[in-house]
mmCIF file of C-alpha atoms in Angstrom:
data_model
loop_
_atom_site.group_PDB
_atom_site.id
_atom_site.type_symbol
_atom_site.label_atom_id
_atom_site.label_comp_id
_atom_site.label_asym_id
_atom_site.label_seq_id
_atom_site.Cartn_x
_atom_site.Cartn_y
_atom_site.Cartn_z
ATOM 1 C CA MET A 44 0.098 -0.010 0.065
ATOM 2 C CA ALA A 45 3.014 2.432 0.819
ATOM 3 C CA THR A 46 4.355 1.621 -2.832
ATOM 4 C CA CYS A 47 1.247 1.980 -4.483
ATOM 5 C CA SER A 48 0.428 5.259 -2.774
ATOM 6 C CA SER A 49 3.992 6.636 -3.741
ATOM 7 C CA MET A 50 3.479 5.586 -7.229
ATOM 8 C CA ALA A 51 0.098 7.271 -7.538
ATOM 9 C CA LEU A 52 1.649 10.501 -5.995
ATOM 10 C CA GLN A 53 4.066 10.636 -8.672
ATOM 11 C CA ARG A 54 1.742 9.927 -11.909
ATOM 12 C CA ILE A 55 -1.252 11.781 -10.198
ATOM 13 C CA CYS A 56 -0.217 14.991 -12.142
ATOM 14 C CA ASP A 57 0.298 13.409 -15.695
ATOM 15 C CA PRO A 58 -3.342 13.735 -16.874
ATOM 16 C CA MET A 59 -3.817 16.941 -14.920
ATOM 17 C CA LEU A 60 -1.452 19.091 -17.062
ATOM 18 C CA PRO A 61 -3.751 20.244 -19.818
ATOM 19 C CA GLU A 62 -6.333 21.520 -16.858
ATOM 20 C CA LEU A 63 -3.473 23.025 -14.893
ATOM 21 C CA SER A 64 -2.322 24.757 -17.625
ATOM 22 C CA ARG A 65 -5.740 26.412 -18.567
ATOM 23 C CA VAL A 66 -6.238 27.053 -14.609
ATOM 24 C CA PHE A 67 -3.087 28.725 -14.136
ATOM 25 C CA GLN A 68 -2.661 29.921 -17.579
ATOM 26 C CA ALA A 69 0.697 28.771 -18.233
ATOM 27 C CA PRO A 70 2.103 26.512 -20.891
ATOM 28 C CA ILE A 71 2.473 22.800 -20.585
ATOM 29 C CA SER A 72 6.289 23.256 -20.505
ATOM 30 C CA GLU A 73 6.042 25.405 -17.284
ATOM 31 C CA VAL A 74 3.168 23.386 -15.602
ATOM 32 C CA SER A 75 4.993 20.193 -16.059
ATOM 33 C CA GLN A 76 7.421 21.510 -13.498
ATOM 34 C CA VAL A 77 4.841 19.833 -10.918
ATOM 35 C CA ILE A 78 6.233 16.563 -12.340
ATOM 36 C CA SER A 79 9.976 17.234 -13.413
ATOM 37 C CA PHE A 80 10.753 19.340 -10.249
ATOM 38 C CA PHE A 81 9.226 16.393 -8.112
ATOM 39 C CA ALA A 82 11.368 14.037 -9.829
ATOM 40 C CA ILE A 83 14.666 16.086 -8.913
ATOM 41 C CA ALA A 84 14.022 16.333 -5.493
ATOM 42 C CA TYR A 85 13.250 12.768 -5.535
ATOM 43 C CA GLY A 86 16.278 11.880 -6.962
ATOM 44 C CA LEU A 87 18.430 14.129 -5.037
ATOM 45 C CA MET A 88 17.071 12.868 -1.680
ATOM 46 C CA GLN A 89 18.175 9.302 -2.448
ATOM 47 C CA LEU A 90 21.801 10.242 -1.184
ATOM 48 C CA PHE A 91 19.971 10.960 1.734
ATOM 49 C CA TYR A 92 17.604 8.141 2.514
ATOM 50 C CA GLY A 93 19.888 5.357 1.792
ATOM 51 C CA PRO A 94 22.480 5.798 4.567
ATOM 52 C CA VAL A 95 19.495 6.826 7.089
ATOM 53 C CA GLY A 96 17.722 3.777 6.389
ATOM 54 C CA ASP A 97 20.748 1.693 6.681
ATOM 55 C CA ARG A 98 21.294 3.112 9.931
ATOM 56 C CA PHE A 99 17.862 3.666 11.550
ATOM 57 C CA GLY A 100 15.732 0.769 10.090
ATOM 58 C CA LYS A 101 14.044 0.872 6.386
ATOM 59 C CA CYS A 102 10.516 0.353 7.516
ATOM 60 C CA ARG A 103 10.542 2.713 10.453
ATOM 61 C CA VAL A 104 11.916 5.435 8.122
ATOM 62 C CA VAL A 105 9.166 4.704 5.294
ATOM 63 C CA MET A 106 6.509 5.056 8.000
ATOM 64 C CA LEU A 107 7.537 8.528 8.846
ATOM 65 C CA ALA A 108 7.808 9.368 5.206
ATOM 66 C CA THR A 109 4.320 8.467 4.518
ATOM 67 C CA ILE A 110 3.363 10.787 7.081
ATOM 68 C CA GLY A 111 5.107 13.602 5.313
ATOM 69 C CA CYS A 112 3.405 12.635 2.050
ATOM 70 C CA SER A 113 0.247 12.981 3.601
ATOM 71 C CA VAL A 114 0.599 16.359 4.765
ATOM 72 C CA GLY A 115 2.366 17.295 1.355
ATOM 73 C CA SER A 116 -0.804 16.189 -0.644
ATOM 74 C CA LEU A 117 -3.267 18.067 1.734
ATOM 75 C CA LEU A 118 -1.101 21.427 1.067
ATOM 76 C CA SER A 119 -1.164 20.840 -2.550
ATOM 77 C CA ALA A 120 -4.941 20.409 -2.639
ATOM 78 C CA LEU A 121 -4.797 23.964 -0.868
ATOM 79 C CA SER A 122 -2.783 25.469 -3.584
ATOM 80 C CA ALA A 123 -3.563 28.947 -4.575
ATOM 81 C CA ASP A 124 -1.023 29.348 -7.570
ATOM 82 C CA LEU A 125 1.330 27.502 -9.735
ATOM 83 C CA PRO A 126 4.519 28.478 -7.919
ATOM 84 C CA PHE A 127 3.179 27.244 -4.487
ATOM 85 C CA LEU A 128 1.921 23.879 -5.852
ATOM 86 C CA VAL A 129 5.306 23.248 -7.618
ATOM 87 C CA ALA A 130 6.907 24.059 -4.373
ATOM 88 C CA VAL A 131 4.852 21.724 -2.270
ATOM 89 C CA ARG A 132 5.111 19.099 -4.860
ATOM 90 C CA VAL A 133 8.884 19.352 -4.185
ATOM 91 C CA GLY A 134 8.446 19.253 -0.414
ATOM 92 C CA THR A 135 6.104 16.167 -0.870
ATOM 93 C CA ALA A 136 8.701 14.486 -3.047
ATOM 94 C CA LEU A 137 11.349 15.134 0.185
ATOM 95 C CA ALA A 138 9.240 12.449 1.857
ATOM 96 C CA ALA A 139 8.286 10.172 -1.153
ATOM 97 C CA ALA A 140 11.778 9.651 -1.980
ATOM 98 C CA ALA A 141 12.352 7.044 0.973
ATOM 99 C CA ILE A 142 9.360 4.625 0.196
ATOM 100 C CA ILE A 143 9.822 2.829 -2.987
ATOM 101 C CA PRO A 144 13.875 2.515 -2.757
ATOM 102 C CA LEU A 145 13.830 1.405 1.063
ATOM 103 C CA SER A 146 10.990 -1.092 0.638
ATOM 104 C CA LEU A 147 13.097 -2.808 -2.138
ATOM 105 C CA ALA A 148 16.212 -2.845 -0.026
ATOM 106 C CA TRP A 149 14.318 -4.330 2.733
ATOM 107 C CA VAL A 150 13.521 -7.306 0.487
ATOM 108 C CA GLY A 151 16.957 -7.445 -0.427
ATOM 109 C CA ASP A 152 18.066 -7.685 3.098
ATOM 110 C CA VAL A 153 15.526 -10.749 3.893
ATOM 111 C CA VAL A 154 14.958 -12.655 0.590
ATOM 112 C CA HIS A 155 17.962 -14.675 -1.055
ATOM 113 C CA TYR A 156 18.786 -13.351 -4.473
ATOM 114 C CA GLU A 157 17.565 -16.551 -6.092
ATOM 115 C CA HIS A 158 14.162 -15.660 -4.932
ATOM 116 C CA ARG A 159 14.298 -12.164 -4.709
ATOM 117 C CA GLN A 160 13.244 -11.105 -8.534
ATOM 118 C CA GLU A 161 10.048 -12.877 -7.946
ATOM 119 C CA THR A 162 9.725 -11.273 -4.549
ATOM 120 C CA LEU A 163 10.358 -8.032 -5.787
ATOM 121 C CA ALA A 164 7.784 -8.579 -8.433
ATOM 122 C CA ARG A 165 5.316 -9.485 -5.825
ATOM 123 C CA VAL A 166 5.936 -6.079 -4.011
ATOM 124 C CA GLY A 167 6.043 -4.325 -7.180
ATOM 125 C CA LEU A 168 2.378 -4.872 -7.853
ATOM 126 C CA GLY A 169 1.930 -1.982 -5.420
ATOM 127 C CA THR A 170 3.789 0.119 -7.571
ATOM 128 C CA MET A 171 1.978 -0.943 -10.834
ATOM 129 C CA LEU A 172 -1.226 -0.443 -9.115
ATOM 130 C CA GLY A 173 -0.033 3.001 -8.008
ATOM 131 C CA ILE A 174 0.645 3.964 -11.594
ATOM 132 C CA THR A 175 -2.782 2.809 -12.828
ATOM 133 C CA ALA A 176 -4.440 4.490 -9.954
ATOM 134 C CA GLY A 177 -2.373 7.594 -10.268
ATOM 135 C CA GLN A 178 -3.323 8.155 -14.031
ATOM 136 C CA LEU A 179 -7.007 7.136 -13.732
ATOM 137 C CA PHE A 180 -7.879 9.207 -10.632
ATOM 138 C CA GLY A 181 -5.853 12.022 -11.824
ATOM 139 C CA GLY A 182 -7.783 12.300 -14.911
ATOM 140 C CA LEU A 183 -11.190 11.186 -13.364
ATOM 141 C CA LEU A 184 -11.252 13.613 -10.279
ATOM 142 C CA THR A 185 -9.993 16.489 -12.598
ATOM 143 C CA ASP A 186 -12.606 16.090 -15.092
ATOM 144 C CA THR A 187 -15.500 15.701 -12.406
ATOM 145 C CA LEU A 188 -14.612 17.238 -8.865
ATOM 146 C CA GLY A 189 -11.758 19.194 -9.919
ATOM 147 C CA TRP A 190 -8.013 18.632 -9.735
ATOM 148 C CA ARG A 191 -7.653 19.453 -5.910
ATOM 149 C CA TRP A 192 -9.571 16.518 -5.012
ATOM 150 C CA ALA A 193 -7.110 13.975 -6.500
ATOM 151 C CA PHE A 194 -4.646 15.496 -4.058
ATOM 152 C CA ALA A 195 -7.128 15.254 -1.012
ATOM 153 C CA LEU A 196 -7.483 11.405 -1.857
ATOM 154 C CA MET A 197 -3.917 11.052 -1.842
ATOM 155 C CA ALA A 198 -3.854 12.662 1.541
ATOM 156 C CA ALA A 199 -6.280 10.425 2.801
ATOM 157 C CA ALA A 200 -4.422 7.398 1.383
ATOM 158 C CA PHE A 201 -1.123 8.186 2.997
ATOM 159 C CA ALA A 202 -2.751 8.922 6.250
ATOM 160 C CA THR A 203 -4.210 5.139 6.247
ATOM 161 C CA VAL A 204 -1.047 3.714 5.180
ATOM 162 C CA SER A 205 0.911 5.510 8.041
ATOM 163 C CA PHE A 206 -1.525 4.221 10.501
ATOM 164 C CA LEU A 207 -1.263 0.880 9.118
ATOM 165 C CA LEU A 208 2.752 0.896 9.220
ATOM 166 C CA TRP A 209 2.805 2.031 12.641
ATOM 167 C CA GLN A 210 0.623 -1.101 13.827
ATOM 168 C CA GLN A 211 3.067 -3.434 11.763
ATOM 169 C CA LEU A 212 6.364 -1.958 13.018
ATOM 170 C CA LYS A 213 6.361 -4.101 16.326
ATOM 171 C CA HIS A 214 5.641 -7.262 14.404
ATOM 172 C CA LEU A 215 8.750 -7.096 12.313
ATOM 173 C CA GLU A 216 11.837 -9.060 13.004
ATOM 174 C CA PRO A 217 14.799 -7.149 12.972
ATOM 175 C CA VAL A 218 17.299 -7.657 10.115
ATOM 176 C CA ALA A 219 20.767 -8.931 10.893
ATOM 177 C CA PRO A 220 23.567 -6.371 10.580
ATOM 178 C CA PRO A 221 25.904 -7.106 7.615
ATOM 179 C CA ALA A 222 28.920 -9.469 8.525
ATOM 180 C CA HIS A 223 31.387 -6.518 7.898
ATOM 181 C CA ALA A 224 30.497 -3.144 8.979
ATOM 182 C CA PRO A 225 29.424 -0.762 6.205
ATOM 183 C CA VAL A 226 32.217 1.847 5.319
ATOM 184 C CA GLY A 227 31.290 5.404 5.259
ATOM 185 C CA PHE A 228 28.725 6.852 2.682
ATOM 186 C CA PHE A 229 31.331 8.703 0.559
ATOM 187 C CA ARG A 230 33.454 5.876 0.535
ATOM 188 C CA GLN A 231 30.954 3.878 -0.965
ATOM 189 C CA LEU A 232 30.287 6.394 -3.218
ATOM 190 C CA GLY A 233 33.902 6.118 -4.246
ATOM 191 C CA GLN A 234 33.432 2.269 -4.815
ATOM 192 C CA VAL A 235 30.723 2.759 -7.203
ATOM 193 C CA ALA A 236 32.610 5.377 -9.171
ATOM 194 C CA HIS A 237 35.357 3.047 -9.630
ATOM 195 C CA ASN A 238 33.233 0.151 -10.303
ATOM 196 C CA ALA A 239 32.578 -0.464 -14.294
ATOM 197 C CA TRP A 240 29.517 -2.318 -13.585
ATOM 198 C CA ALA A 241 28.110 0.346 -11.280
ATOM 199 C CA ARG A 242 28.924 3.228 -13.576
ATOM 200 C CA THR A 243 27.238 1.361 -16.654
ATOM 201 C CA PHE A 244 24.054 0.168 -14.531
ATOM 202 C CA LEU A 245 23.523 3.753 -12.913
ATOM 203 C CA SER A 246 23.769 5.314 -16.347
ATOM 204 C CA LEU A 247 21.088 2.738 -17.730
ATOM 205 C CA ALA A 248 19.080 3.735 -14.802
ATOM 206 C CA LEU A 249 19.219 7.339 -15.809
ATOM 207 C CA VAL A 250 18.155 6.542 -19.347
ATOM 208 C CA GLU A 251 15.553 4.380 -18.268
ATOM 209 C CA GLY A 252 14.130 7.284 -16.241
ATOM 210 C CA ALA A 253 14.391 9.831 -19.243
ATOM 211 C CA THR A 254 12.757 7.384 -21.890
ATOM 212 C CA VAL A 255 10.295 5.323 -19.856
ATOM 213 C CA PHE A 256 8.760 7.702 -17.046
ATOM 214 C CA GLY A 257 9.483 10.810 -19.410
ATOM 215 C CA VAL A 258 7.443 9.697 -22.160
ATOM 216 C CA LEU A 259 4.747 8.240 -19.907
ATOM 217 C CA ALA A 260 4.355 11.630 -18.123
ATOM 218 C CA VAL A 261 3.208 13.379 -21.391
ATOM 219 C CA THR A 262 1.249 10.288 -23.072
ATOM 220 C CA ALA A 263 -1.912 11.391 -21.739
ATOM 221 C CA ALA A 264 -1.613 14.911 -23.093
ATOM 222 C CA HIS A 265 -0.447 13.362 -26.317
ATOM 223 C CA LEU A 266 -4.009 11.372 -26.598
ATOM 224 C CA HIS A 267 -5.851 14.415 -25.556
ATOM 225 C CA GLN A 268 -4.257 16.822 -27.843
ATOM 226 C CA VAL A 269 -4.039 14.572 -31.296
ATOM 227 C CA HIS A 270 -7.186 12.418 -30.566
ATOM 228 C CA HIS A 271 -9.449 15.098 -28.851
ATOM 229 C CA ILE A 272 -10.501 12.823 -26.212
ATOM 230 C CA SER A 273 -11.280 13.711 -22.637
ATOM 231 C CA LEU A 274 -8.798 14.030 -20.018
ATOM 232 C CA THR A 275 -10.774 11.087 -18.079
ATOM 233 C CA LEU A 276 -10.385 8.793 -21.150
ATOM 234 C CA ALA A 277 -7.105 9.797 -21.609
ATOM 235 C CA GLY A 278 -5.622 9.246 -18.212
ATOM 236 C CA GLY A 279 -7.756 6.042 -18.126
ATOM 237 C CA THR A 280 -6.021 4.766 -21.322
ATOM 238 C CA THR A 281 -2.509 5.506 -19.889
ATOM 239 C CA ALA A 282 -3.918 3.828 -16.564
ATOM 240 C CA LEU A 283 -3.884 0.454 -18.641
ATOM 241 C CA PHE A 284 -0.090 0.638 -18.515
ATOM 242 C CA GLY A 285 -0.183 -0.037 -14.959
ATOM 243 C CA LEU A 286 -2.600 -2.811 -15.374
ATOM 244 C CA GLY A 287 -0.020 -4.332 -17.979
ATOM 245 C CA GLY A 288 2.359 -4.221 -15.059
ATOM 246 C CA MET A 289 0.140 -5.825 -12.906
ATOM 247 C CA ALA A 290 -0.358 -8.651 -15.338
ATOM 248 C CA TYR A 291 3.377 -9.341 -15.169
ATOM 249 C CA MET A 292 3.377 -9.565 -11.736
ATOM 250 C CA ALA A 293 0.659 -11.895 -11.254
ATOM 251 C CA THR A 294 2.423 -14.243 -13.969
ATOM 252 C CA ALA A 295 6.155 -13.259 -12.734
ATOM 253 C CA LYS A 296 6.880 -16.774 -11.482
ATOM 254 C CA ILE A 297 6.290 -18.539 -14.979
ATOM 255 C CA THR A 298 7.550 -15.273 -16.803
ATOM 256 C CA ILE A 299 11.014 -15.029 -14.860
ATOM 257 C CA ARG A 300 11.660 -19.090 -15.147
ATOM 258 C CA ARG A 301 10.765 -19.025 -18.897
ATOM 259 C CA PHE A 302 13.029 -15.857 -20.046
ATOM 260 C CA GLY A 303 15.431 -15.458 -17.306
ATOM 261 C CA GLU A 304 17.131 -11.939 -16.920
ATOM 262 C CA VAL A 305 18.472 -11.664 -20.042
ATOM 263 C CA GLY A 306 15.181 -12.512 -22.135
ATOM 264 C CA LEU A 307 13.323 -10.172 -19.759
ATOM 265 C CA ALA A 308 15.441 -7.117 -20.495
ATOM 266 C CA ARG A 309 15.504 -7.973 -24.100
ATOM 267 C CA TYR A 310 11.773 -8.555 -24.539
ATOM 268 C CA GLY A 311 10.687 -6.127 -22.127
ATOM 269 C CA GLY A 312 12.306 -3.297 -23.746
ATOM 270 C CA MET A 313 11.507 -3.948 -27.166
ATOM 271 C CA GLY A 314 7.659 -4.698 -26.104
ATOM 272 C CA PHE A 315 7.357 -1.159 -24.438
ATOM 273 C CA GLY A 316 9.145 0.367 -27.709
ATOM 274 C CA CYS A 317 7.020 -1.274 -30.054
ATOM 275 C CA ALA A 318 3.738 -0.674 -28.375
ATOM 276 C CA PHE A 319 4.680 3.160 -28.139
ATOM 277 C CA LEU A 320 5.123 3.311 -31.658
ATOM 278 C CA VAL A 321 1.626 2.194 -32.079
ATOM 279 C CA ILE A 322 0.559 4.894 -29.440
ATOM 280 C CA ALA A 323 2.610 7.450 -31.424
ATOM 281 C CA PHE A 324 1.614 6.744 -35.243
ATOM 282 C CA SER A 325 -1.983 5.185 -34.951
ATOM 283 C CA PRO A 326 -4.563 7.235 -36.465
ATOM 284 C CA TRP A 327 -7.188 5.443 -33.979
ATOM 285 C CA TRP A 328 -7.069 6.149 -30.156
ATOM 286 C CA GLN A 329 -8.514 2.737 -29.494
ATOM 287 C CA LEU A 330 -5.343 0.927 -30.515
ATOM 288 C CA ALA A 331 -3.670 3.017 -27.670
ATOM 289 C CA LEU A 332 -5.837 0.814 -25.076
ATOM 290 C CA PRO A 333 -3.999 -2.598 -25.710
ATOM 291 C CA SER A 334 -0.833 -0.484 -26.483
ATOM 292 C CA CYS A 335 -0.587 0.872 -23.188
ATOM 293 C CA PHE A 336 -1.218 -2.795 -21.539
ATOM 294 C CA VAL A 337 1.432 -4.224 -23.695
ATOM 295 C CA ALA A 338 3.961 -1.221 -22.800
ATOM 296 C CA GLY A 339 3.117 -1.777 -19.206
ATOM 297 C CA PHE A 340 3.861 -5.642 -19.130
ATOM 298 C CA GLY A 341 7.011 -5.014 -21.166
ATOM 299 C CA PHE A 342 8.277 -2.104 -18.770
ATOM 300 C CA ALA A 343 7.590 -4.374 -15.549
ATOM 301 C CA MET A 344 9.755 -7.258 -17.198
ATOM 302 C CA PHE A 345 12.678 -4.727 -18.045
ATOM 303 C CA HIS A 346 12.051 -2.779 -14.504
ATOM 304 C CA ASN A 347 11.775 -5.818 -12.388
ATOM 305 C CA THR A 348 15.528 -6.905 -13.735
ATOM 306 C CA MET A 349 16.842 -3.792 -13.107
ATOM 307 C CA GLN A 350 15.429 -3.703 -9.588
ATOM 308 C CA ALA A 351 17.001 -7.097 -8.741
ATOM 309 C CA LYS A 352 20.551 -6.098 -10.252
ATOM 310 C CA ALA A 353 20.050 -2.722 -7.962
ATOM 311 C CA THR A 354 19.660 -4.817 -4.894
ATOM 312 C CA GLN A 355 23.305 -6.084 -5.503
ATOM 313 C CA LEU A 356 25.000 -3.008 -6.356
ATOM 314 C CA LEU A 357 26.275 -2.301 -2.484
ATOM 315 C CA PRO A 358 25.252 -5.719 -0.723
ATOM 316 C CA LYS A 359 27.009 -4.466 2.590
ATOM 317 C CA ALA A 360 24.662 -1.007 2.366
ATOM 318 C CA ARG A 361 21.753 -2.071 0.375
ATOM 319 C CA GLY A 362 19.874 0.911 1.246
ATOM 320 C CA THR A 363 22.438 3.084 -0.162
ATOM 321 C CA GLY A 364 22.967 0.801 -3.304
ATOM 322 C CA VAL A 365 19.310 0.770 -4.065
ATOM 323 C CA SER A 366 18.808 4.423 -3.458
ATOM 324 C CA LEU A 367 21.616 5.142 -5.958
ATOM 325 C CA PHE A 368 19.697 3.420 -8.341
ATOM 326 C CA ALA A 369 16.462 5.244 -7.761
ATOM 327 C CA GLY A 370 18.071 8.652 -7.532
ATOM 328 C CA PHE A 371 19.767 8.103 -11.007
ATOM 329 C CA MET A 372 16.520 7.027 -12.431
ATOM 330 C CA PHE A 373 14.311 9.740 -11.013
ATOM 331 C CA LEU A 374 16.931 12.432 -12.046
ATOM 332 C CA GLY A 375 16.732 10.792 -15.675
ATOM 333 C CA GLN A 376 12.586 11.274 -15.251
ATOM 334 C CA SER A 377 13.139 14.748 -14.472
ATOM 335 C CA LEU A 378 15.472 15.391 -17.357
ATOM 336 C CA GLY A 379 13.228 13.577 -19.766
ATOM 337 C CA VAL A 380 9.888 15.344 -18.521
ATOM 338 C CA LEU A 381 11.720 18.772 -19.002
ATOM 339 C CA VAL A 382 13.263 17.894 -22.428
ATOM 340 C CA LEU A 383 9.999 16.208 -24.051
ATOM 341 C CA ALA A 384 7.755 19.129 -22.486
ATOM 342 C CA GLU A 385 9.898 21.443 -24.151
ATOM 343 C CA LEU A 386 10.209 19.263 -27.556
ATOM 344 C CA PHE A 387 6.300 19.612 -27.604
ATOM 345 C CA ASN A 388 6.584 23.252 -28.339
ATOM 346 C CA HIS A 389 8.540 22.399 -31.412
ATOM 347 C CA PHE A 390 7.935 19.105 -32.691
ATOM 348 C CA SER A 391 4.585 16.942 -33.100
ATOM 349 C CA SER A 392 3.982 14.494 -30.176
ATOM 350 C CA PRO A 393 3.984 11.353 -32.655
ATOM 351 C CA SER A 394 7.418 12.116 -33.672
ATOM 352 C CA ILE A 395 8.504 12.840 -30.183
ATOM 353 C CA LEU A 396 6.731 9.521 -28.804
ATOM 354 C CA GLY A 397 8.425 7.634 -31.824
ATOM 355 C CA ALA A 398 11.870 8.752 -31.235
ATOM 356 C CA ASP A 399 11.497 7.782 -27.468
ATOM 357 C CA ALA A 400 10.111 4.169 -28.456
ATOM 358 C CA LEU A 401 13.210 3.428 -30.505
ATOM 359 C CA ALA A 402 15.458 4.696 -27.681
ATOM 360 C CA VAL A 403 13.776 2.168 -25.412
ATOM 361 C CA CYS A 404 14.153 -0.558 -27.725
ATOM 362 C CA ALA A 405 17.687 0.125 -28.202
ATOM 363 C CA LEU A 406 18.129 0.305 -24.027
ATOM 364 C CA GLY A 407 16.505 -3.209 -23.754
ATOM 365 C CA LEU A 408 19.102 -4.837 -26.309
ATOM 366 C CA PHE A 409 22.096 -3.293 -24.452
ATOM 367 C CA LEU A 410 20.844 -4.300 -21.116
ATOM 368 C CA SER A 411 20.395 -7.798 -22.079
ATOM 369 C CA ARG A 412 23.975 -7.927 -23.574
ATOM 370 C CA ALA A 413 25.403 -6.451 -20.311
ATOM 371 C CA ILE A 414 23.318 -8.721 -18.029
ATOM 372 C CA ALA A 415 24.524 -11.727 -20.222
ATOM 373 C CA THR A 416 28.021 -10.829 -19.754
ATOM 374 C CA ARG A 417 27.774 -10.094 -16.090
ATOM 375 C CA ASN A 418 25.861 -13.360 -15.457
ATOM 376 C CA ALA A 419 28.702 -15.554 -16.912
ATOM 377 C CA THR A 420 30.679 -14.645 -13.767
ATOM 378 C CA GLN A 421 27.726 -15.170 -11.375
ATOM 379 C CA ALA A 422 28.743 -11.835 -9.898
ATOM 380 C CA ASP A 423 25.271 -11.397 -8.133
ATOM 381 C CA HIS A 424 25.064 -14.443 -6.701
ATOM 382 C CA ALA A 425 27.047 -14.273 -3.536
#
């Protein structure tokens, strides 16, 4: 529930952009700051939460973060102008940054690598459900009750999750500390900087954020502007992306064993890219319905593999390792949203989405080759 709420909070503004542009009388490139600045703050805070989670307990930090998100969502609903909304979204991101990375790192602490990807897929069900809920309710409430009610819904959801997490804390078994005391945070960063695989992996996370999450943020606006469908229908269509991811989570055990890490990366990236080529160039918006579903399934295959590798980036300080991964990914998202929103002012949205789709195909092929080379040494199975 925590990861679902966190991802919904990130995606809730996607279908709102045209309405926010109208209400605040600002271009799409300016109102998209509610997404891009959120992602920048989210990414930068990973450098803080990784060591904090390793030091004070990942689940406890997640609980405190959900309280902050509840307060931030309430303030977002009360925003009187665009600068205040952007500022509050940044403040909310400072809290939200802890939730998903530390949840994944906690799984890495308690689940052996052979079963970790399957477990991460089950935990990821909340993340994919959050993408669906954010896209759907962001568009539905904006079209009906108004965009402020979408943030009010998020405030209530986080308040509920905070209470449930507080109840669960006393039932959790403490995680055994690593066999060797972790080195200092800056020394950990030095280890990452000198590790060729870590540099490659974090670069891939940056590109993933820019291409996948960047294009997802503008898909609803593309459908609304090109096909002239309502924000509710555009948001509901893009919400099928999350349902596709949920379908992967439901079949993860079979899919992982059938394709392995290499196949998941290759076919996941290509599936996402091909689906978005259809979304970009099809003259019928109805084809976006199955395409968003297929794109979500492909993304989940690709991203689940990235998550499993991220848990082994720094095994002795897993919170820091996973947080670095998340930080680079969301830094990429912020850059992607800014660049794509600016390109919307100069190029047609089909050409932008099409170019992005081809980039994701190339990303999947590159990751699959990199994993095949690394798996030959069994480097991540220790």
